[in-house]
Short mmCIF file of C-alpha atoms in Angstrom, two decimals:
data_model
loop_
_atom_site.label_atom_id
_atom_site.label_comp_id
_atom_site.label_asym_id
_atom_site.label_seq_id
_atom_site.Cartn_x
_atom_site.Cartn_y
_atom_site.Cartn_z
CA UNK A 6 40.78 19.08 42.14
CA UNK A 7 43.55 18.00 40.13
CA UNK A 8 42.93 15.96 37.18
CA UNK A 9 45.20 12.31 36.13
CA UNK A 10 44.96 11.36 32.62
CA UNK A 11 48.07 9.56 31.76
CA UNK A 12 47.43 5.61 30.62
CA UNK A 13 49.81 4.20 33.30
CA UNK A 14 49.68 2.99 36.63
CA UNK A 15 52.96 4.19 37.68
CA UNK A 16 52.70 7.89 36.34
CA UNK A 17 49.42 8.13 37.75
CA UNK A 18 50.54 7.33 41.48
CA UNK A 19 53.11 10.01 40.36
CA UNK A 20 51.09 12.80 39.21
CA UNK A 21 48.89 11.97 42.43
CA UNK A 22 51.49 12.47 44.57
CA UNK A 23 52.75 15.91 43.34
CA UNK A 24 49.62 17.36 43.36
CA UNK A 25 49.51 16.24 46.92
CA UNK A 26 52.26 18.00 47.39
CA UNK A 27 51.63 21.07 45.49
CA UNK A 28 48.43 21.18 47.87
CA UNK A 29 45.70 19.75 46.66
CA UNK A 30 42.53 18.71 47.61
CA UNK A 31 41.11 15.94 46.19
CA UNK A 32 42.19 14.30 42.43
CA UNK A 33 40.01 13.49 39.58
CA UNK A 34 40.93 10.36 37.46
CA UNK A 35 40.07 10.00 34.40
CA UNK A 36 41.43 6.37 33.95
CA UNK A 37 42.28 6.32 30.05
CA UNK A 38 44.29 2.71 29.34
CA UNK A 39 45.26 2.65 25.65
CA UNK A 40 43.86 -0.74 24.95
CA UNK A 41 40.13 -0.67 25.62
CA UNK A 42 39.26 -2.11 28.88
CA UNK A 43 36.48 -4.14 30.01
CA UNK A 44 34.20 -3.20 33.17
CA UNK A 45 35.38 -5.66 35.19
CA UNK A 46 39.67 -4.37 34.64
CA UNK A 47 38.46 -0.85 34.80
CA UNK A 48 37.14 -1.83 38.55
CA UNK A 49 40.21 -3.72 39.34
CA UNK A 50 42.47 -0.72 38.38
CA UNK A 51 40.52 1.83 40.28
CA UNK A 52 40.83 -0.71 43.78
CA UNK A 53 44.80 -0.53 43.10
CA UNK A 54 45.02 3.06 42.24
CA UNK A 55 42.51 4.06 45.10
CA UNK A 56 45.14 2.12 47.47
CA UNK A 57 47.97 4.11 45.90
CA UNK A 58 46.93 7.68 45.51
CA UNK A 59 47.47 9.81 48.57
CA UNK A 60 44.21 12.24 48.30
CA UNK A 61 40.44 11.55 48.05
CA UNK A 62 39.40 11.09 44.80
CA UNK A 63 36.75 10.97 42.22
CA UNK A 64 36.18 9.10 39.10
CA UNK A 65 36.06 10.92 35.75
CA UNK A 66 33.73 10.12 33.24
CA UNK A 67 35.05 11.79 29.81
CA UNK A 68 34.19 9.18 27.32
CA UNK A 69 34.96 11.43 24.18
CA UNK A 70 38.55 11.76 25.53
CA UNK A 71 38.98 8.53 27.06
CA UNK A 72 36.52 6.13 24.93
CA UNK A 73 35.71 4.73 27.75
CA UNK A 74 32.30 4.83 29.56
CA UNK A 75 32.45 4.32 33.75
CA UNK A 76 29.76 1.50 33.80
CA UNK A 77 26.98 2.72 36.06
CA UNK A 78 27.18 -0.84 38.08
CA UNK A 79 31.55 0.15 38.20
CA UNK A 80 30.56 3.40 39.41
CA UNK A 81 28.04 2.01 42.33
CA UNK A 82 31.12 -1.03 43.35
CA UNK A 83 33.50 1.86 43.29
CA UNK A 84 31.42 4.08 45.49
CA UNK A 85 32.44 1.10 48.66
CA UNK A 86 36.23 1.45 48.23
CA UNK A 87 37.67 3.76 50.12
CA UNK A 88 39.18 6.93 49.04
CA UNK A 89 36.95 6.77 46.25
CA UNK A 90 34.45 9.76 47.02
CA UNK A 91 32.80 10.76 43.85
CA UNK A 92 31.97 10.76 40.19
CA UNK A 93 32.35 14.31 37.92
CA UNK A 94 30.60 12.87 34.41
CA UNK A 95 31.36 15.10 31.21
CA UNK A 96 29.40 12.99 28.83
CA UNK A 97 26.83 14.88 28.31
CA UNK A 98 24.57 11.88 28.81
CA UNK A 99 21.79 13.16 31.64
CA UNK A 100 20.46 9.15 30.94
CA UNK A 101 23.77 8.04 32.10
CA UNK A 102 23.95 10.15 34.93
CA UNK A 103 20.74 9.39 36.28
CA UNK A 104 21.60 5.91 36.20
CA UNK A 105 24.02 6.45 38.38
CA UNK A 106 22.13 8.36 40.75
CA UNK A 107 19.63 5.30 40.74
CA UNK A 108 22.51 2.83 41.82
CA UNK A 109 24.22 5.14 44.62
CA UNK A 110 20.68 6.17 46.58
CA UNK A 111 22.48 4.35 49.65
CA UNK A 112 25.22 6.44 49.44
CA UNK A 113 23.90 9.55 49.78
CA UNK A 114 27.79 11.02 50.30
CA UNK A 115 28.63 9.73 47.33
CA UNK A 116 29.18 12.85 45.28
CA UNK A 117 27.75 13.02 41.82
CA UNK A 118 28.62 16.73 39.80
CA UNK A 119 28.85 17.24 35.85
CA UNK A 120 31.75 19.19 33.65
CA UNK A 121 29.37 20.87 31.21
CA UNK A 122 28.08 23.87 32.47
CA UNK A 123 25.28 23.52 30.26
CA UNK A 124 23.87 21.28 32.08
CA UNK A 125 24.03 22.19 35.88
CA UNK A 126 20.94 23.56 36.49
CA UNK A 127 18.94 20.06 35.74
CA UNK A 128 21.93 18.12 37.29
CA UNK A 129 21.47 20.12 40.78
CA UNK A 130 17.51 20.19 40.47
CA UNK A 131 16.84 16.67 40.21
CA UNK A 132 19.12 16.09 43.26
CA UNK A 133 23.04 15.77 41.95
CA UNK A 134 25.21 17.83 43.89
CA UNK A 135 27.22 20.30 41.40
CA UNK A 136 28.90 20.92 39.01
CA UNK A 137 32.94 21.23 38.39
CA UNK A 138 32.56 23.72 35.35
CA UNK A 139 34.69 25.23 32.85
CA UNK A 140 33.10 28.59 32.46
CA UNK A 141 33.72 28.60 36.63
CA UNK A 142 37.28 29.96 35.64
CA UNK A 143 36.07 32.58 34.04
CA UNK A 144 33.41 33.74 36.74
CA UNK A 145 32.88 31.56 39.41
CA UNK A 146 29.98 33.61 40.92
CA UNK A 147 27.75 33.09 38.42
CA UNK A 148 28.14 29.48 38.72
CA UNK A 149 27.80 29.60 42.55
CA UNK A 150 24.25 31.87 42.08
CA UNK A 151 23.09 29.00 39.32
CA UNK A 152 23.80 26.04 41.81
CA UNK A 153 22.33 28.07 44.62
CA UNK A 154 18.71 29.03 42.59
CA UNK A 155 18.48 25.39 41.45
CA UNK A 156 19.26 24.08 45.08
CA UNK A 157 16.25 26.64 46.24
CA UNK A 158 14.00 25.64 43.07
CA UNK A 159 13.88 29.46 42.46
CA UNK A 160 12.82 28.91 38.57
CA UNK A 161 12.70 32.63 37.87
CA UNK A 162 15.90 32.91 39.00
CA UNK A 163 17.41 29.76 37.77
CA UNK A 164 15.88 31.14 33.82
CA UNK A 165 17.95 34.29 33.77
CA UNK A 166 21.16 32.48 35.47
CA UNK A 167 21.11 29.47 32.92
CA UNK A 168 20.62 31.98 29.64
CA UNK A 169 23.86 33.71 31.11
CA UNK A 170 25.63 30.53 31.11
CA UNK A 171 24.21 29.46 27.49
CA UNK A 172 25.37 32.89 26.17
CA UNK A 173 29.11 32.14 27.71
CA UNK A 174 28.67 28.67 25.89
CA UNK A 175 27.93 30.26 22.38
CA UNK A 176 29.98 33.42 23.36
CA UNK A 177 33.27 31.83 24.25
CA UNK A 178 33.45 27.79 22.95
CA UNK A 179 32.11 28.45 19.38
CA UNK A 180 34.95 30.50 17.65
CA UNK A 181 36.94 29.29 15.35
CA UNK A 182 36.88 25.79 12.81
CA UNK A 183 38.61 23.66 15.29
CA UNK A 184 38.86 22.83 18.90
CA UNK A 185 37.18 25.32 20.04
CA UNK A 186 36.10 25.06 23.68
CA UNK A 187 39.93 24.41 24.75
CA UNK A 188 41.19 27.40 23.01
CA UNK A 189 37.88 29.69 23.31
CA UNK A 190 38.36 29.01 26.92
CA UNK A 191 42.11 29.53 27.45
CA UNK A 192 42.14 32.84 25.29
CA UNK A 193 38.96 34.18 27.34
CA UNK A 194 41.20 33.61 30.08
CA UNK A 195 43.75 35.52 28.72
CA UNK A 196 41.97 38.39 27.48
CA UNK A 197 40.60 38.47 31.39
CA UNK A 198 44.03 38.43 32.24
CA UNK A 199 43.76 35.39 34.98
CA UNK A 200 46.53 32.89 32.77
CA UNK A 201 48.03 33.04 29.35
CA UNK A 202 46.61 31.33 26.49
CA UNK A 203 49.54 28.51 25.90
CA UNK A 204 48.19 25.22 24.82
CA UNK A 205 50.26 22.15 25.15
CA UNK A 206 50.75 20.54 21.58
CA UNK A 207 49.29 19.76 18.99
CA UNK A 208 47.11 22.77 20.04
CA UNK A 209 47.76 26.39 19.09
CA UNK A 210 46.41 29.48 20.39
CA UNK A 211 43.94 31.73 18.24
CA UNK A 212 45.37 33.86 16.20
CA UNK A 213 44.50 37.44 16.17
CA UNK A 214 41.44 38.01 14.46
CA UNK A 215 39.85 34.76 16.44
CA UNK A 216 41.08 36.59 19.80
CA UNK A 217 39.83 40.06 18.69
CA UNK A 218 36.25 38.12 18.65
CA UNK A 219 36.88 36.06 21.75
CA UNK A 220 38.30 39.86 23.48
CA UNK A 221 34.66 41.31 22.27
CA UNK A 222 32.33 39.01 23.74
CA UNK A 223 34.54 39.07 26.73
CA UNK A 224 33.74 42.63 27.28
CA UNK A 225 29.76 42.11 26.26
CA UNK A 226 29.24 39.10 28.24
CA UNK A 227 30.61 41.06 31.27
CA UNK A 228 33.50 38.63 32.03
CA UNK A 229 36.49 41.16 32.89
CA UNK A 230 37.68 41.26 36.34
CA UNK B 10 59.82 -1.10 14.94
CA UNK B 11 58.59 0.44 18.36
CA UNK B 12 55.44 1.95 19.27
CA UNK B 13 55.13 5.90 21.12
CA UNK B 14 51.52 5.89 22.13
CA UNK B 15 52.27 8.56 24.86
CA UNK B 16 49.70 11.25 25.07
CA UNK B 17 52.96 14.49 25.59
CA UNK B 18 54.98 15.42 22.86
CA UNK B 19 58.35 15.43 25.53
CA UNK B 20 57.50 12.05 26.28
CA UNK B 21 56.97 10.72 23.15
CA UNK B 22 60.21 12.26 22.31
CA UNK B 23 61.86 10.36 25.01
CA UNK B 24 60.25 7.17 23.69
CA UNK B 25 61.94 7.33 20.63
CA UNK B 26 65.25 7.92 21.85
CA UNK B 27 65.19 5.05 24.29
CA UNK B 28 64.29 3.24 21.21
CA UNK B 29 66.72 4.05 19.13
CA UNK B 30 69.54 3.23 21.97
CA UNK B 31 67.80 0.06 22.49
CA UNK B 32 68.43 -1.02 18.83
CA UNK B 33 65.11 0.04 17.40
CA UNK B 34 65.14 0.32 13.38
CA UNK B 35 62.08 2.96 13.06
CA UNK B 36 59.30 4.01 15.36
CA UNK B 37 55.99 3.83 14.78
CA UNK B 38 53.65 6.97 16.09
CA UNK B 39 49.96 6.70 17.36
CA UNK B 40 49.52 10.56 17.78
CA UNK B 41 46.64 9.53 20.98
CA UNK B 42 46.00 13.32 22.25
CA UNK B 43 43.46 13.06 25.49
CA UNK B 44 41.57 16.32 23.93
CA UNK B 45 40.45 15.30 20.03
CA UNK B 46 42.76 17.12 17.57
CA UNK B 47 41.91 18.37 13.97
CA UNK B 48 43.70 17.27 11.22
CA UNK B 49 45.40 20.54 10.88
CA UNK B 50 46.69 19.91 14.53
CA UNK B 51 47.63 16.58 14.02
CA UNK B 52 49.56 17.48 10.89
CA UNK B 53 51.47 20.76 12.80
CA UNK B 54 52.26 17.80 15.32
CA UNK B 55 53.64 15.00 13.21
CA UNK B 56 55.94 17.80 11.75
CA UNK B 57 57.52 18.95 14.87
CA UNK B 58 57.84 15.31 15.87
CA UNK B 59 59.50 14.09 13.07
CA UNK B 60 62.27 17.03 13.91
CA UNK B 61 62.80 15.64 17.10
CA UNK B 62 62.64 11.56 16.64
CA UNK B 63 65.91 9.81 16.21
CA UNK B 64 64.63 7.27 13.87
CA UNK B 65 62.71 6.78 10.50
CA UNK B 66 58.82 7.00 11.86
CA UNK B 67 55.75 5.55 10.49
CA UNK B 68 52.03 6.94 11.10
CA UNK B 69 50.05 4.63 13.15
CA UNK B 70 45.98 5.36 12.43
CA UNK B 71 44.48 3.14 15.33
CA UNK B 72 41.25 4.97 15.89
CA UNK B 73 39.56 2.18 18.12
CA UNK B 74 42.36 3.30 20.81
CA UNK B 75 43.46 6.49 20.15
CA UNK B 76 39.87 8.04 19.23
CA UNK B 77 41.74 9.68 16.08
CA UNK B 78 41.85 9.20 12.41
CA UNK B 79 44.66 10.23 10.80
CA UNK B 80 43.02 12.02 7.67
CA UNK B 81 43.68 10.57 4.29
CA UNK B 82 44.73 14.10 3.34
CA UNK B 83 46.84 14.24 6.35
CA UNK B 84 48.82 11.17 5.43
CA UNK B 85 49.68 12.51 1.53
CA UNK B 86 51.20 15.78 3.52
CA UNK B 87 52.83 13.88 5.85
CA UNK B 88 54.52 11.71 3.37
CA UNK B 89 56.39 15.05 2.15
CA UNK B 90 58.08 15.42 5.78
CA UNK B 91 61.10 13.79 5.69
CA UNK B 92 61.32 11.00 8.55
CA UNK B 93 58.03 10.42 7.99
CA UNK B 94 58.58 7.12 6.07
CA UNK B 95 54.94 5.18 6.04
CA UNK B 96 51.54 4.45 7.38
CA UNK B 97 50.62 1.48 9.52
CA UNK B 98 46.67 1.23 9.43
CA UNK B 99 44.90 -0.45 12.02
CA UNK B 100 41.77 0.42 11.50
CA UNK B 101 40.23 -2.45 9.65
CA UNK B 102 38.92 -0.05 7.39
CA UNK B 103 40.26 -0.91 3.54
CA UNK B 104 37.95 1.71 2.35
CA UNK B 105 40.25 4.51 4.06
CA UNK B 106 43.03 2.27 3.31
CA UNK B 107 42.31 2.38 -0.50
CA UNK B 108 41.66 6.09 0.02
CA UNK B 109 45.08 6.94 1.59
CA UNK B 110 46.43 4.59 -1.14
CA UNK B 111 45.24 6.60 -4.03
CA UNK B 112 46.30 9.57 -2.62
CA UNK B 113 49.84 8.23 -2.40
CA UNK B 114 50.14 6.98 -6.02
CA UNK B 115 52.92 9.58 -6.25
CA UNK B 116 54.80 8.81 -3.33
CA UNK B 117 55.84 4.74 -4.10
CA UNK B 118 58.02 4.44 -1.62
CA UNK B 119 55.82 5.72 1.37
CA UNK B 120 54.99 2.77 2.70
CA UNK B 121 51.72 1.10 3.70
CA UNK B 122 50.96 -1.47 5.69
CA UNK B 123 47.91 -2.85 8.16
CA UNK B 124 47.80 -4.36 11.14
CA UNK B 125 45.15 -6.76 11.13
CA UNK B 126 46.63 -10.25 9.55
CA UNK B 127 43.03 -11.04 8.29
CA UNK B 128 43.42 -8.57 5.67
CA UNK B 129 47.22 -9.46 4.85
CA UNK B 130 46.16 -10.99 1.94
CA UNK B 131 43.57 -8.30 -0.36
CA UNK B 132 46.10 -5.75 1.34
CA UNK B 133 49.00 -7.00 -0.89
CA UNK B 134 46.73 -8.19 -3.67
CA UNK B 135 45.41 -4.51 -4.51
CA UNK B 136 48.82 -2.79 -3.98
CA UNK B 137 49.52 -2.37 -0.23
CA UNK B 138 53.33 -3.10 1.19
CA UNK B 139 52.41 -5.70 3.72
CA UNK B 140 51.29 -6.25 7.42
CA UNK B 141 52.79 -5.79 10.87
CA UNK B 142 50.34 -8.66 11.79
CA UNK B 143 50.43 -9.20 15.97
CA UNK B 144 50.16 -13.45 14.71
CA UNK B 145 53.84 -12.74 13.51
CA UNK B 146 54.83 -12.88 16.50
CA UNK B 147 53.77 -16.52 17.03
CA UNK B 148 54.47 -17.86 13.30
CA UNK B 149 56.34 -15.59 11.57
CA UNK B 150 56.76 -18.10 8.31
CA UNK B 151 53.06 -18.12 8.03
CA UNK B 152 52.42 -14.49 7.56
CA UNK B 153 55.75 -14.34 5.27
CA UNK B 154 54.43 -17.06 3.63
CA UNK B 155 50.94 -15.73 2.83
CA UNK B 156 52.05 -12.28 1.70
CA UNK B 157 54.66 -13.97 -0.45
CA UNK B 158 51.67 -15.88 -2.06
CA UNK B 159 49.99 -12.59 -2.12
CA UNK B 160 53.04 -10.62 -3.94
CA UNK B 161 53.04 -13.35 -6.81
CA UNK B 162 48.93 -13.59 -7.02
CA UNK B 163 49.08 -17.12 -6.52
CA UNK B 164 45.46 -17.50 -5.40
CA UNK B 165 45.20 -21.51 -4.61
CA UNK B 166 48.02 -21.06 -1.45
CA UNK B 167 46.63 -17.81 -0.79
CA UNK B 168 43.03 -19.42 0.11
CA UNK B 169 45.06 -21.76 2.08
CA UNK B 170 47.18 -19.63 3.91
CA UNK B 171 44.54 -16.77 4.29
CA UNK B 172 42.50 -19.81 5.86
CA UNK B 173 45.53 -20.52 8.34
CA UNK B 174 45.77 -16.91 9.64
CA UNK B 175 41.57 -17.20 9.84
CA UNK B 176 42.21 -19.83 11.84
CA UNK B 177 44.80 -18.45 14.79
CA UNK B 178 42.31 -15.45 15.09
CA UNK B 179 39.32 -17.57 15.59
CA UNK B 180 41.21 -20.06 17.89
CA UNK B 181 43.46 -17.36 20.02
CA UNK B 182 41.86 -14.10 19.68
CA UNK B 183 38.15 -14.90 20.68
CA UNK B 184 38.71 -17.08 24.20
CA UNK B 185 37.27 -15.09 27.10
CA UNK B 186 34.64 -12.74 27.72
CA UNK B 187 36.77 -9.49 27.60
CA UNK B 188 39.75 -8.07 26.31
CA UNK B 189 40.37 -11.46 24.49
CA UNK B 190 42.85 -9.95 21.76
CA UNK B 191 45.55 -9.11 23.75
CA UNK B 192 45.36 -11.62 26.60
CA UNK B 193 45.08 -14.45 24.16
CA UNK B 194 48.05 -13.26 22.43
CA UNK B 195 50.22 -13.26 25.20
CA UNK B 196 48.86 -16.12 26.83
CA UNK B 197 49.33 -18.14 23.54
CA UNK B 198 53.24 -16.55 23.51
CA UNK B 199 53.63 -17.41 26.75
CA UNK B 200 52.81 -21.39 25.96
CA UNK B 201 55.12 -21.17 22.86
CA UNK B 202 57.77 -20.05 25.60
CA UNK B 203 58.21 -17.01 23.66
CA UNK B 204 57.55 -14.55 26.51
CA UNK B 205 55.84 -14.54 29.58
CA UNK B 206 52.33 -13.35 29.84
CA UNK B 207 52.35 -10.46 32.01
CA UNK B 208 50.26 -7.57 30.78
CA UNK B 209 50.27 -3.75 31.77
CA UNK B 210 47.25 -2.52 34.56
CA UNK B 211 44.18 -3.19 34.13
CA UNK B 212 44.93 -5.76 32.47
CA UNK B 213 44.97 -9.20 33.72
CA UNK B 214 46.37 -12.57 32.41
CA UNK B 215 44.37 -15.79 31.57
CA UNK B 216 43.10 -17.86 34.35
CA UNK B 217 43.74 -21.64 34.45
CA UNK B 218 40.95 -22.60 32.54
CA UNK B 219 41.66 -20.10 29.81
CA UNK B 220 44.97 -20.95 29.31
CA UNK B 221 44.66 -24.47 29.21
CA UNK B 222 42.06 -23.82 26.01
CA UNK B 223 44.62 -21.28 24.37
CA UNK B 224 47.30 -24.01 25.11
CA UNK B 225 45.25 -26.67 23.39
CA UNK B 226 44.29 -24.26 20.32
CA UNK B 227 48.13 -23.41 20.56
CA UNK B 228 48.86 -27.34 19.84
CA UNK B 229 45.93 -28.12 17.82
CA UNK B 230 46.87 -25.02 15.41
CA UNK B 231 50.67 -25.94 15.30
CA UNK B 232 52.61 -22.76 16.73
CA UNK B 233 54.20 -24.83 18.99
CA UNK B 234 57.78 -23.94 18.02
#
């Protein structure tokens, strides 16, 4: 799932495109127009772009980045155009989210998954259908065993599999005074060895005593390879 | 003066050297990350920026679409970086705008100006430089006019003026249920014969019935040219 976030029509058909090429499977749009737009444009743009991008794709609702909120009633209208296949909501907002659920009941293919982490165990017990999480890069598996205890209502199961997940959260995205998910999460990564921990600008990796932490709760939170 | 509102730090780059072969006299920066950046990473930013833009560059703080503030204490370091020549505030906020002010007493000629033309006028009174006002671009004599009056503290054609810009907001800027700022703009431009009124996706120009209410405001409020 490859993710578009640039404010134009044109260089989002672009970025589309190569990551078509480059082989992937689906793209994730998080539409992000620097003038704030009103439902009604937002819908209009998504028709245009769905006719334009060459992959299936699913709507991204990341209001903190993008200030804008994926009306629940744009979300259910976009659900009928085709290519359109899904919604991944970061918000954070389980109200919003259920909403949505509400609307797209007759479109049960319709798929409906969360970023944070932190919250897939509710999203996949009260019928959503996953999650697309950051801590996933890290180690997938335990994401995979958390969606498959809450699909089988295992609740025992589901307590010990959601505490690991918490204890990544405060492990990994709470170092350091600033931006700390992004670069928690890319210098985890590192220490793992699965990418380096470059940041496109204005963000900087941690410096060394802020990776020395990250490299410690690696190790105790079992994430190395 | 052009805008860079891009999101990449090559691209803005680019931006600003199209600008400056296009003519441009300075550039004006909205630092609009898509993750939120902390005022020491906005600051690192606007200093490797300002090595690479061709052209004298002004700050841009328009938090309603780029979800960031540029910190008052940002701005007084920024003013030290040479290239960096000013601050355009679009907030609407004259409390930060005082703030920055203060903090700039040293720094005269770091200039500071808003953008919203209904505060032209206490802008100039209490100090400020003046406005990049988006009415200018319909009656430029007006808003010259009105800070003029505000320069010399003439307060009887201020309260008329001020009244006149009052006016073109309430009678172009509020037609239409969304996104009536910047379609009522260009729609009233476009029935000045100034420019067409073709906007960017998603957003759409006026429909008949709006524009023929802009075009009457347009008469009614004398910015026919």
């Amino acid at each position: 799932l490859v993710g578009i976030t640039d404010t134009s029509f044109t260089e989002s058909v672009r970025v589309g495109n190569i990551a078509k090429d480059a082989g992937a499977q689906a793209l994730v749009l998080a539409h992000a127009p620097y003038y704030p737009a009103a439902p009604v444009e937002v819908l209009s743009y998504v028709e245009h772009m769905a006719k334009e991008l060459p992959l299936p794709t699913f709507l991204y609702n990341m209001p903190s980045h993008t200030k804008l909120v994926f009306d629940p009633k744009t979300v259910r209208a976009a659900a009928d155009i085709p290519g359109i296949v899904g919604l991944k909501d970061s918000s954070a907002n389980m109200h919003y989210f259920h909403q949505v659920q509400e609307l797209c009941r007759d479109k049960p293919d319709f798929t409906l998954i969360v970023g944070p982490e932190e919250l897939l165990a509710e999203t996949v017990l009260l019928g959503g259908h996953g999650g697309v999480n950051g801590g996933a890069n890290m180690k997938p598996d335990l994401y995979v065993a958390l969606y498959n205890a809450a699909k089988a209502v295992d609740m025992d199961k589901i307590a010990v599999l959601h505490k690991k997940v918490m204890d990544i959260s405060s492990g990994i995205y709470t170092v350091g005074k600033y931006s700390s998910y992004l670069r928690g999460l890319k210098c985890a990564l590192s220490c793992i060895g699965i990418c380096s921990d470059g940041l496109a600008e204005p963000f900087q990796p941690f410096d060394k005593d802020e990776r020395a932490i990250i490299k410690q709760h690696v190790e105790e939170l079992g994430l190395t390879k």
